[in-house]
mmCIF file of C-alpha atoms in Angstrom:
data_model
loop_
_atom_site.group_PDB
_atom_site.id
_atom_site.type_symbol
_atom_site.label_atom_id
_atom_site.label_comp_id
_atom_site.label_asym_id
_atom_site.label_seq_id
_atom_site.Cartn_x
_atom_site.Cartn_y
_atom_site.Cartn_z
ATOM 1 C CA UNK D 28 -220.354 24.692 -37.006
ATOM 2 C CA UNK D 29 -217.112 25.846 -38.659
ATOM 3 C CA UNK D 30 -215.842 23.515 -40.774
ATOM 4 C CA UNK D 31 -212.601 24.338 -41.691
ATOM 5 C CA UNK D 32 -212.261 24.237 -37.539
ATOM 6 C CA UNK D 33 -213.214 20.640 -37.696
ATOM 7 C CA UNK D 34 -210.744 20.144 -40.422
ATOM 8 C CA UNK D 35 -207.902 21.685 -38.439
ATOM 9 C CA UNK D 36 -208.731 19.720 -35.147
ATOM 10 C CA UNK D 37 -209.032 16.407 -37.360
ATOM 11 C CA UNK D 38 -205.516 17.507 -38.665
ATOM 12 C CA UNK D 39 -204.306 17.656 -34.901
ATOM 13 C CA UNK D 40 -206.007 14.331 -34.321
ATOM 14 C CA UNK D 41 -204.385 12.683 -37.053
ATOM 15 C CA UNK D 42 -200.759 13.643 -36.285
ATOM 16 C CA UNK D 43 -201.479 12.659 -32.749
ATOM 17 C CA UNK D 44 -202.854 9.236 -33.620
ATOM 18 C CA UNK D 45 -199.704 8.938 -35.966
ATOM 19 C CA UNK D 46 -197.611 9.656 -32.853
ATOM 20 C CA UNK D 47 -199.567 7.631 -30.260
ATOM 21 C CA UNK D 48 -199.461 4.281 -32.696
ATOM 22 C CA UNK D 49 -195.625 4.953 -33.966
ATOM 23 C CA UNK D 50 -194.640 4.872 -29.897
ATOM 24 C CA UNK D 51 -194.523 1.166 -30.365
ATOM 25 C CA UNK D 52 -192.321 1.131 -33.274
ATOM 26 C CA UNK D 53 -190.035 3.549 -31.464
ATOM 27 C CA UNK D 54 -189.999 0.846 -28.581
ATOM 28 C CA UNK D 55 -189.000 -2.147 -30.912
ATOM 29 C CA UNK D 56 -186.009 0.211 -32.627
ATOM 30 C CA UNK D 57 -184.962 0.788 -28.784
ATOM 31 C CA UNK D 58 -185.043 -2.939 -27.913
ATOM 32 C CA UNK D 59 -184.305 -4.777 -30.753
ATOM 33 C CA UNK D 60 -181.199 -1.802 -30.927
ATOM 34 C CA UNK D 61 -182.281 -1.260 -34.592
ATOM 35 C CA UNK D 62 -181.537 2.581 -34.430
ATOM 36 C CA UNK D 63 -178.374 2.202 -33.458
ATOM 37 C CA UNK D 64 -178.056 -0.298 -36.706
ATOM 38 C CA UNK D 65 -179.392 2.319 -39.018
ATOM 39 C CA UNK D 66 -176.797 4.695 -37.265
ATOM 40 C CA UNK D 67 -173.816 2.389 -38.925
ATOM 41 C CA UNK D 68 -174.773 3.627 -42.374
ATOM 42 C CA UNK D 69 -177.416 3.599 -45.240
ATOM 43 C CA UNK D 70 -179.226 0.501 -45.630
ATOM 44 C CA UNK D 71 -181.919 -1.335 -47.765
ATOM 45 C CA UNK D 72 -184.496 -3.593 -45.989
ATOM 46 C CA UNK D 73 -182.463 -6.474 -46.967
ATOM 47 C CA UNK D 74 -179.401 -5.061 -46.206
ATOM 48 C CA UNK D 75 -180.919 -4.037 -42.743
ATOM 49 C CA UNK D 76 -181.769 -7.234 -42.420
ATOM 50 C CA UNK D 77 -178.488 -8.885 -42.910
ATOM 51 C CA UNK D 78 -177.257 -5.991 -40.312
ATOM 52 C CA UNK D 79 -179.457 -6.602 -37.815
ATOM 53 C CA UNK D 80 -180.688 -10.614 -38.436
ATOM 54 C CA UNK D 81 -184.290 -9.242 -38.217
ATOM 55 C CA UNK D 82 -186.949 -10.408 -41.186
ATOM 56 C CA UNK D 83 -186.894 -8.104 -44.137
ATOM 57 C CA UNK D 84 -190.783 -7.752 -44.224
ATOM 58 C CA UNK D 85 -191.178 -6.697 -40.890
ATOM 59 C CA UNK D 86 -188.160 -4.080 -40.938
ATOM 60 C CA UNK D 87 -189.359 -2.861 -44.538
ATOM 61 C CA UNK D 88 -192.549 -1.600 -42.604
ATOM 62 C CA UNK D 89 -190.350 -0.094 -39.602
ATOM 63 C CA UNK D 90 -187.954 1.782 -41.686
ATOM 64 C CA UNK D 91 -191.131 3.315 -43.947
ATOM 65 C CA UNK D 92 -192.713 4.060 -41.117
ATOM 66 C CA UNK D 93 -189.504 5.994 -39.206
ATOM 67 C CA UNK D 94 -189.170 7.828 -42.898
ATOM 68 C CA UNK D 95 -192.880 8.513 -42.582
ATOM 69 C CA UNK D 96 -192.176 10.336 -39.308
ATOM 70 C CA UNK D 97 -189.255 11.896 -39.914
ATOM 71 C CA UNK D 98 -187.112 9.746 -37.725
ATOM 72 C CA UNK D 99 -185.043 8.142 -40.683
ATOM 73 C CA UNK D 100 -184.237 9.692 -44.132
ATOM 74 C CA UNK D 101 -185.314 7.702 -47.344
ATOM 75 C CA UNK D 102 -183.000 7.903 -50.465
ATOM 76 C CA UNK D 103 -185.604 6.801 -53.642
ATOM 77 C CA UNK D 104 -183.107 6.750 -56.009
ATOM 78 C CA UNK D 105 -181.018 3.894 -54.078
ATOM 79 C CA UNK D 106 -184.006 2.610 -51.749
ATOM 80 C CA UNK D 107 -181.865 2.973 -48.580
ATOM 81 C CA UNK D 108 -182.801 4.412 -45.436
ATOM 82 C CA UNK D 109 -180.338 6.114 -42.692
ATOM 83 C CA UNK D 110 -180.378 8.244 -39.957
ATOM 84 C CA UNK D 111 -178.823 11.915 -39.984
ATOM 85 C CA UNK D 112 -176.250 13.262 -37.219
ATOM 86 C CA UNK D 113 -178.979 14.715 -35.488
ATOM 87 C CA UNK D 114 -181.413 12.090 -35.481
ATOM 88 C CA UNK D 115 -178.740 9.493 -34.094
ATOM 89 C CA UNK D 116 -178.237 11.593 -31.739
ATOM 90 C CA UNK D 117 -181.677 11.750 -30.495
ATOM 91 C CA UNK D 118 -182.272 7.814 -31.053
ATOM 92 C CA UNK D 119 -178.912 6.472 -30.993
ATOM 93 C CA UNK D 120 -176.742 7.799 -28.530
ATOM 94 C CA UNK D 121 -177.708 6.710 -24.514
ATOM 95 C CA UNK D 122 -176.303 9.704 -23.676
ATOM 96 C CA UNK D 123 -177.792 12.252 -26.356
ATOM 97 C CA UNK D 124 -181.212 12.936 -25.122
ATOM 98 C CA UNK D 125 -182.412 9.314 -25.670
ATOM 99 C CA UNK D 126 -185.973 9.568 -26.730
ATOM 100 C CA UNK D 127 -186.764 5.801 -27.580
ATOM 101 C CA UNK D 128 -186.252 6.235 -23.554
ATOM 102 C CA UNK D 129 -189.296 8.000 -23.275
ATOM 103 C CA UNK D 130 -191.633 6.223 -25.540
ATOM 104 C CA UNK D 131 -190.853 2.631 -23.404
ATOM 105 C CA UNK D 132 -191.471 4.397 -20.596
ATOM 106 C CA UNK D 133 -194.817 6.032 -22.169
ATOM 107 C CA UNK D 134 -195.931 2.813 -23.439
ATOM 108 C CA UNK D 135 -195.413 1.528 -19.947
ATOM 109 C CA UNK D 136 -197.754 3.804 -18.051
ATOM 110 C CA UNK D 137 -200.052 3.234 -21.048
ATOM 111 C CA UNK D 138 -200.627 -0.354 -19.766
ATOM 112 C CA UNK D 139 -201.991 0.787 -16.512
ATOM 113 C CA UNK D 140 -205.031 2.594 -18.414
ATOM 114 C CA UNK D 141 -207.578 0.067 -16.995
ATOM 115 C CA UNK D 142 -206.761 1.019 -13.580
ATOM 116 C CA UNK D 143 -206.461 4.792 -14.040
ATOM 117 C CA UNK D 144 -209.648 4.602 -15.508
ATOM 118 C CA UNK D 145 -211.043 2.955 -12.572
ATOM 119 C CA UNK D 146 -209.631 5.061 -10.079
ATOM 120 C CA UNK D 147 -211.449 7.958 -11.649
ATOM 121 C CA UNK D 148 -214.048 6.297 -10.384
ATOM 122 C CA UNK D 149 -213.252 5.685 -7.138
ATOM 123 C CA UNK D 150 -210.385 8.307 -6.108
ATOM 124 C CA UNK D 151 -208.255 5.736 -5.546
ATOM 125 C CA UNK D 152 -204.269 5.300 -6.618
ATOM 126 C CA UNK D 153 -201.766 3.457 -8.488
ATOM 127 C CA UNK D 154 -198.688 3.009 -7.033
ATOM 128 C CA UNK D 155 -195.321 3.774 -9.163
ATOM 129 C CA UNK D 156 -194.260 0.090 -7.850
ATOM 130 C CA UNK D 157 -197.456 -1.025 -9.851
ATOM 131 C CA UNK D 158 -196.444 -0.521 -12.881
ATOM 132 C CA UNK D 159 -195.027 -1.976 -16.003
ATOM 133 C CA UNK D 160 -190.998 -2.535 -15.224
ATOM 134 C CA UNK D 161 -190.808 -0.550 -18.297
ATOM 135 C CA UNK D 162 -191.930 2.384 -16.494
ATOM 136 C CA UNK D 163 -188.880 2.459 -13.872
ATOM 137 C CA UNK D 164 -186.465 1.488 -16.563
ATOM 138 C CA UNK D 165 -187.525 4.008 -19.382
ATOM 139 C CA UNK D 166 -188.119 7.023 -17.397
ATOM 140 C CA UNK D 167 -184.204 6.585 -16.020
ATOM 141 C CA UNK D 168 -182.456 6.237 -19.145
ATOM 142 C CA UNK D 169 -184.952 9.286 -20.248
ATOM 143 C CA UNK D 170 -184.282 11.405 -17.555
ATOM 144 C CA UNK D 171 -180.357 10.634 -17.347
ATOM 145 C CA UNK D 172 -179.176 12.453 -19.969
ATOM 146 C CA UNK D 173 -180.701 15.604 -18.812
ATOM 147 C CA UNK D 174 -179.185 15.078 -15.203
ATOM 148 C CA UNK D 175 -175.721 14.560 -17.391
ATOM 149 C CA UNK D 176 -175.769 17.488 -19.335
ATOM 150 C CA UNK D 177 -177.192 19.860 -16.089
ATOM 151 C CA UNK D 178 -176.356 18.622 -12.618
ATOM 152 C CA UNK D 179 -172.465 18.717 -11.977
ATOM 153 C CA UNK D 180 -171.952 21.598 -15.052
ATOM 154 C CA UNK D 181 -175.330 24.298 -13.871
ATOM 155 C CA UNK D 182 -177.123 23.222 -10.990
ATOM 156 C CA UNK D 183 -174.570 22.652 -8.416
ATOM 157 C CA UNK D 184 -172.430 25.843 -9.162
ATOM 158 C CA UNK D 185 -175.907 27.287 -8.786
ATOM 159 C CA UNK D 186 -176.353 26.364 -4.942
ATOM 160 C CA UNK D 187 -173.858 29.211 -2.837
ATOM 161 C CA UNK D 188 -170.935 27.118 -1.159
ATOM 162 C CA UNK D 189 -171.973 23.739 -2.314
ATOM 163 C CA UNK D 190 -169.279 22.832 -4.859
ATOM 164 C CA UNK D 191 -166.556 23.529 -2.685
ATOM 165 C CA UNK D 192 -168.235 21.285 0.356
ATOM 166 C CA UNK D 193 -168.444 18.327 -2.367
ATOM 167 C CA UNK D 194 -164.941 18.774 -3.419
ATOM 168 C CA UNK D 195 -163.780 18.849 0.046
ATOM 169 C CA UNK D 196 -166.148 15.780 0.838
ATOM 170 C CA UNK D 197 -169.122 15.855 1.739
ATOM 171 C CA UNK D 198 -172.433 13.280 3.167
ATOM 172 C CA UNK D 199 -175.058 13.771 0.726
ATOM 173 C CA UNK D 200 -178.762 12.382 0.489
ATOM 174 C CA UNK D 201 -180.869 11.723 -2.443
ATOM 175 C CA UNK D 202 -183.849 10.852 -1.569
ATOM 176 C CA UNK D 203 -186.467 9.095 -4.244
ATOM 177 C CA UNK D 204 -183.243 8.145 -6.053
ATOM 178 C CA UNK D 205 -184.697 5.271 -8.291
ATOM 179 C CA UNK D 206 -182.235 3.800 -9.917
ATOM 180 C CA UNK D 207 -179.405 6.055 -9.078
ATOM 181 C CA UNK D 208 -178.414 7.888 -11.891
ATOM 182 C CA UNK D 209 -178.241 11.022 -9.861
ATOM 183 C CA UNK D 210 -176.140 9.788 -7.001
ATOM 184 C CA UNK D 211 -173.697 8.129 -9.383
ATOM 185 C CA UNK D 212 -173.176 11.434 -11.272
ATOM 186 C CA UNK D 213 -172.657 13.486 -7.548
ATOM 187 C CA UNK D 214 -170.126 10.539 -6.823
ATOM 188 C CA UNK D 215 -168.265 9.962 -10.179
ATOM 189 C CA UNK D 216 -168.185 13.960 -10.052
ATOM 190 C CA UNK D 217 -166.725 14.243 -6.742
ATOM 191 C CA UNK D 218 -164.685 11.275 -5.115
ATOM 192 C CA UNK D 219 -164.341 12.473 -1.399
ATOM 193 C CA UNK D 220 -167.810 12.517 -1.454
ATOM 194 C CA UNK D 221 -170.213 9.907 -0.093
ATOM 195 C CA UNK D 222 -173.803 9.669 -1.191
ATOM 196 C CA UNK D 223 -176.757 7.667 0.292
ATOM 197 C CA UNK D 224 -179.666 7.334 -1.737
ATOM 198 C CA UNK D 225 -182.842 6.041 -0.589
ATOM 199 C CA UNK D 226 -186.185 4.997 -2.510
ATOM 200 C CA UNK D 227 -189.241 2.963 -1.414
ATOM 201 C CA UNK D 228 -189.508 1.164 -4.236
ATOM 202 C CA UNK D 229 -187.237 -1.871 -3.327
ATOM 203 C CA UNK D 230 -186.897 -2.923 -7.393
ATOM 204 C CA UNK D 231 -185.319 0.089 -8.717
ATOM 205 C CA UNK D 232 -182.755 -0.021 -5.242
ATOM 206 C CA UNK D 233 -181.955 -3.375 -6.418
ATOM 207 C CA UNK D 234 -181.159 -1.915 -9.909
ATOM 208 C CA UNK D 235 -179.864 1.492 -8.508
ATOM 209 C CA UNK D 236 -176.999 -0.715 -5.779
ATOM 210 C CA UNK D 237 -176.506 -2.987 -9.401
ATOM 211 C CA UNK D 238 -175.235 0.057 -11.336
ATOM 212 C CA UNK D 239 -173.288 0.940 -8.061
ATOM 213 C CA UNK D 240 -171.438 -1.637 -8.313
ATOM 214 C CA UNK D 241 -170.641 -1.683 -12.360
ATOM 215 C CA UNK D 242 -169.335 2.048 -11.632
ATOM 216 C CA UNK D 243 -167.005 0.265 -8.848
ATOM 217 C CA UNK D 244 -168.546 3.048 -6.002
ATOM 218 C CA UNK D 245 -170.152 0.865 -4.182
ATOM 219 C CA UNK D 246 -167.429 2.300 -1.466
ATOM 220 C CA UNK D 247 -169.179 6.261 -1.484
ATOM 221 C CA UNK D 248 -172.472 5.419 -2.645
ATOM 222 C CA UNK D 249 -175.069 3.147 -0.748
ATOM 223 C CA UNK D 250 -178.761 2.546 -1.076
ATOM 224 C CA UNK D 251 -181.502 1.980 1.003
ATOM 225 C CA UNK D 252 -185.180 1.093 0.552
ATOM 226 C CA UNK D 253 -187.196 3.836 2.232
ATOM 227 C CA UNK D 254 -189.659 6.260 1.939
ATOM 228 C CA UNK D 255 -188.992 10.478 2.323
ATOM 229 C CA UNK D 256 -190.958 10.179 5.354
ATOM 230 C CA UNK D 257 -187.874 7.505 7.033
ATOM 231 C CA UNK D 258 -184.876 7.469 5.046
ATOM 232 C CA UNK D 259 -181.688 6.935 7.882
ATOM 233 C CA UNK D 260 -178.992 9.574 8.541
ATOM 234 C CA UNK D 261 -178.443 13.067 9.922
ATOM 235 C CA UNK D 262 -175.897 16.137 9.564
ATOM 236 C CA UNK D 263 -175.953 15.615 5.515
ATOM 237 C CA UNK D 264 -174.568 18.653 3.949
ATOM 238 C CA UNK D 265 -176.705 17.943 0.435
ATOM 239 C CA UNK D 266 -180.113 16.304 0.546
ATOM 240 C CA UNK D 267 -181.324 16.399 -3.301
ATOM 241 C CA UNK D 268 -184.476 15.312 -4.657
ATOM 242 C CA UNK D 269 -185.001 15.120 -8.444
ATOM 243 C CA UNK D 270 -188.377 15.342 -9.999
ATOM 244 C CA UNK D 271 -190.452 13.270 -6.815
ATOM 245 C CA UNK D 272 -191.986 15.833 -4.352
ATOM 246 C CA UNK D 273 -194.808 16.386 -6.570
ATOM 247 C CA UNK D 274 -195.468 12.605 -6.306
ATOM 248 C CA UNK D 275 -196.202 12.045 -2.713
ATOM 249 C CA UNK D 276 -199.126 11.992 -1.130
ATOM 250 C CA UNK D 277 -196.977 13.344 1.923
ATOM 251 C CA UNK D 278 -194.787 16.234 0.493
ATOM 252 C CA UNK D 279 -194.898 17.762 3.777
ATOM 253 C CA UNK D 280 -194.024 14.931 6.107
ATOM 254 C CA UNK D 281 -190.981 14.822 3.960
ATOM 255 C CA UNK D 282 -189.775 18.262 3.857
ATOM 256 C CA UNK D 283 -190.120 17.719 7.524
ATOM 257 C CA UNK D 284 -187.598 15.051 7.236
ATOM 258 C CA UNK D 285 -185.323 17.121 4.993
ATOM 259 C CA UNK D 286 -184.970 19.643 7.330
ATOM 260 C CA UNK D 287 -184.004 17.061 10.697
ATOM 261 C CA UNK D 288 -181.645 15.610 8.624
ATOM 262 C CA UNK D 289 -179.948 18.584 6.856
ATOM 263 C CA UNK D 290 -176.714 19.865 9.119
ATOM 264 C CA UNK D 291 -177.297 23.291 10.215
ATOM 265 C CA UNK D 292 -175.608 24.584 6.935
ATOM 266 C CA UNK D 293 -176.813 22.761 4.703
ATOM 267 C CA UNK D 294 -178.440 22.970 1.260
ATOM 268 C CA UNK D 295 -181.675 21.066 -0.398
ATOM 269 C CA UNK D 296 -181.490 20.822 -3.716
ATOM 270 C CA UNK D 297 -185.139 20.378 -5.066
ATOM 271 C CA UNK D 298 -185.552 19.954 -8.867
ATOM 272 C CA UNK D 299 -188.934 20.127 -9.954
ATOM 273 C CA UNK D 300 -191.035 19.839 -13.308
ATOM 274 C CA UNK D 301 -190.974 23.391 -14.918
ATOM 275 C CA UNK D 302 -194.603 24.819 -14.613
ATOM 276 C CA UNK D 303 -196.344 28.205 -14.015
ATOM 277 C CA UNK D 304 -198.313 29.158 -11.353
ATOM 278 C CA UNK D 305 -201.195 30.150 -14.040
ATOM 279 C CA UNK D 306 -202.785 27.592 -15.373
ATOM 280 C CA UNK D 307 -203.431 28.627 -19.335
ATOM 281 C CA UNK D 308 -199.380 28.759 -19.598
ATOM 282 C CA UNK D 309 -198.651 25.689 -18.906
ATOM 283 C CA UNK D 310 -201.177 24.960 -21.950
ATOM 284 C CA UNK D 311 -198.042 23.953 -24.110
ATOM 285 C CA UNK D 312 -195.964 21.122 -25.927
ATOM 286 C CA UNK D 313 -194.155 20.412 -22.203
ATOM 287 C CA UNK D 314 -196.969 21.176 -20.062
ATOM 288 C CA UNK D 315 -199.402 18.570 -22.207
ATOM 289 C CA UNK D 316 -196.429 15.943 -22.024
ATOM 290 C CA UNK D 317 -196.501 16.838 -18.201
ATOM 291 C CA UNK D 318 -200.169 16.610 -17.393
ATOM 292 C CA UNK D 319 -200.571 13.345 -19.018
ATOM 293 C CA UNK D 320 -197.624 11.219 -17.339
ATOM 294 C CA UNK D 321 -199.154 13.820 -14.155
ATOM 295 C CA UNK D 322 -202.575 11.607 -15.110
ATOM 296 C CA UNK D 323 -200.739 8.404 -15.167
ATOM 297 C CA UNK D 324 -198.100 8.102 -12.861
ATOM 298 C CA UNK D 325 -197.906 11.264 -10.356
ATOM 299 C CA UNK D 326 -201.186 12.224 -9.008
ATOM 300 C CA UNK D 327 -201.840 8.298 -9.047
ATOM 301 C CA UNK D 328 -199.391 7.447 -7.075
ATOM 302 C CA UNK D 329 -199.666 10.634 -4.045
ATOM 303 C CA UNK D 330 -203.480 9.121 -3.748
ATOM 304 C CA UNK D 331 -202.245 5.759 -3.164
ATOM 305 C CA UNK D 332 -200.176 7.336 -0.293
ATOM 306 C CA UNK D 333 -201.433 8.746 3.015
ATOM 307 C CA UNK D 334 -200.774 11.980 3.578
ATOM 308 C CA UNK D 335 -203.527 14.167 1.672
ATOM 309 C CA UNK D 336 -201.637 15.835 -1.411
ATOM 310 C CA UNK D 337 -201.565 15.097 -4.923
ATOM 311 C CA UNK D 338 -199.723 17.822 -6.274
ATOM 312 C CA UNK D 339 -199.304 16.769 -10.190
ATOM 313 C CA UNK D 340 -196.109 17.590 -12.021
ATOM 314 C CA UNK D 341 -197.514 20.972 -12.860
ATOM 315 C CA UNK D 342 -198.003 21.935 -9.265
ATOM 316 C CA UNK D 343 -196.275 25.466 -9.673
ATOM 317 C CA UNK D 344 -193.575 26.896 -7.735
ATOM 318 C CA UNK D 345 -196.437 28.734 -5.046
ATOM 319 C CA UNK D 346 -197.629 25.568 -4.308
ATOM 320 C CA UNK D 347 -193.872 23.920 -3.904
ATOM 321 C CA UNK D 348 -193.181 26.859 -1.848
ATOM 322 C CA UNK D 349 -195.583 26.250 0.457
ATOM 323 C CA UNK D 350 -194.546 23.109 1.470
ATOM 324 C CA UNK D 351 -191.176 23.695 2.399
ATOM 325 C CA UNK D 352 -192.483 27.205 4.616
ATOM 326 C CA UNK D 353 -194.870 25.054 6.055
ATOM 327 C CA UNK D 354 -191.819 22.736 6.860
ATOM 328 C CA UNK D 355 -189.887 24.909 8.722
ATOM 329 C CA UNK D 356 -187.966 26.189 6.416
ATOM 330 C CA UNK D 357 -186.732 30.449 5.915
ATOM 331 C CA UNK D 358 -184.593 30.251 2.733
ATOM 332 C CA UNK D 359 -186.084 29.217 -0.939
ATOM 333 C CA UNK D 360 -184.978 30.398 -3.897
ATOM 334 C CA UNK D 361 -184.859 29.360 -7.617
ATOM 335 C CA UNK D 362 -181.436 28.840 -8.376
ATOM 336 C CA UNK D 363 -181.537 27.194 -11.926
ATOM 337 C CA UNK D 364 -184.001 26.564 -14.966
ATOM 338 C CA UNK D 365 -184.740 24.686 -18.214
ATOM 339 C CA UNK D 366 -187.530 24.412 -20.452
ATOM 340 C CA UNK D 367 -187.858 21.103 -18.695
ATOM 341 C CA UNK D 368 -187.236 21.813 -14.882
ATOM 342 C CA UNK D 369 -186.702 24.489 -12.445
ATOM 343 C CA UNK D 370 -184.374 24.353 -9.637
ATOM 344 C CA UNK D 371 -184.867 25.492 -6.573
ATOM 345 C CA UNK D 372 -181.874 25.908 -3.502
ATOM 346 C CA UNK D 373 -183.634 25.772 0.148
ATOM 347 C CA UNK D 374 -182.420 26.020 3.675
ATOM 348 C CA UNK D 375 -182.468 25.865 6.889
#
């Protein structure tokens, strides 16, 4: 045995323990809106405390521990702690890339662990609608920011023809909205547009019509509880679908349904988890993030489904292109990509 090998995997093991056990932390800044308290100014514990109303011992621990992590800056000579530009940005700002976001929405599938473990057992699933509520809610205001920064200003000037149909009005679908981010952004973006978007999971339509109606759109954008397989309407010039496929156990069945309901010009816009089609290079920061919410909330949730797939977020775009042939469908092409997604346009 190499020693110094064992040393360097117990280093690995010790920053990911750090990371795993500092989630929660990063959970209670994101409720209890403490980072965007330290994002006001410098502060001491007990002048954090006076800032935020929270007891001094328990933020004295917090703010050691963000310094500790390098999510806070510590001043020794004054005691204060305080967040740079950059890393209010990041923890701060609901529309920077929100990563408290993430870690509720981590610590969320997290609390399913008993029944993962289980359904290793059995090959069973776990439905997304059986998880923690801080799943749904986490893994929106995570995902949102990307959509922000990518979907009006790249990916739809990507798709040939598409920008001008939206401008001129268009019927779009979204299909596995959740809570609407997406078709709020398509409407917001283009007002003679109408948008119906469409999820099974009858909470996050609650949540996703709630929103509707805060953006006062609720006139151009409705929502329906369905499934891919049966969401209503025909002739849509734009059916999108943002980061789902992979998770049905029926992929198929609803590129099938794409494809009745797209108008004879239309365009699918299918963004997907960025992934290769060989397996050691998705062996990687993203692909290890990928592969474990893949573990916890994707392939989980396709084997809970009929239909026979379970994909995983690193399915690969061979594997995505399969589907939609096997659908029907003669054009696919990948229009768009980020170190997060890739973007595929597909027609008729």
């Amino acid at each position: 045995m190499d020693h110094e090998k064992v040393n360097e995997f117990l280093g690995r093991f010790v920053t990911d323990l750090g990371a795993t056990e500092a989630a929660g932390s990063v959970a209670i800044g994101h409720r209890l809106g403490l980072y965007r308290a330290l994002a006001e100014g410098p502060a001491t514990p007990e002048e954090f405390a006076e800032r935020t109303g929270c007891h001094p011992r328990y933020l004295t621990e917090w703010l050691r521990g963000q310094a500790a992590g390098g999510y806070a800056d510590y001043e020794p000579a004054t005691g204060r702690f305080a967040l740079t530009e950059e890393q209010a940005f990041c923890l701060a700002d609901p529309n920077g890339p929100n990563v408290p976001a993430a870690f509720l929405a981590a610590l969320g599938m997290l609390r399913a662990e008993p029944r993962i473990a289980e359904a290793f057992r059995t090959g069973g699933g776990v439905g997304w609608h059986e998880h923690h509520e801080d799943v749904f809610v986490g893994v929106d205001a995570f995902y949102r920011p990307g959509y922000v920064a990518e979907l009006i200003p790249s990916w739809i000037p990507a798709l040939e023809g598409v920008d001008a149909k939206l401008t001129a009005g268009a019927r779009v679908a979204d299909i596995g909205c959740g809570l609407g981010s997406t078709s709020l952004l398509l409407a917001e973006a283009y007002p003679r547009t109408t948008v119906v978007g469409s999820d099974y999971h009858g909470t996050s339509i609650e949540l996703a019509r709630k929103k509707a109606s805060e953006a006062g759109v609720t006139d151009r954008v409705t929502f329906e509880v369905a499934t891919a397989q049966t969401f209503a309407g025909t002739d849509y010039d734009l059916v999108m679908t943002f980061d789902c496929l992979h998770d049905m156990g029926d992929p198929l069945g609803a590129a099938r349904r794409v494809r009745e309901a797209l108008a004879p010009d239309g365009t699918w816009l299918l963004v997907e988890p960025f992934a290769s089609d060989t397996v050691e290079d998705n062996f990687n920061p993203v692909g290890r993030l990928y592969y474990s919410g893949s573990t916890f909330l994707c392939v989980p949730n396709s084997l809970s489904q009929p239909g026979g797939y379970a994909l995983g977020a690193q399915a690969g775009e061979t594997a995505v292109r399969q589907v939609i042939t096997d659908a029907g469908f003669t054009g696919f092409r990948r229009a768009a990509q980020t170190p997060f997604n890739v973007v595929y346009e597909i027609r008729p």
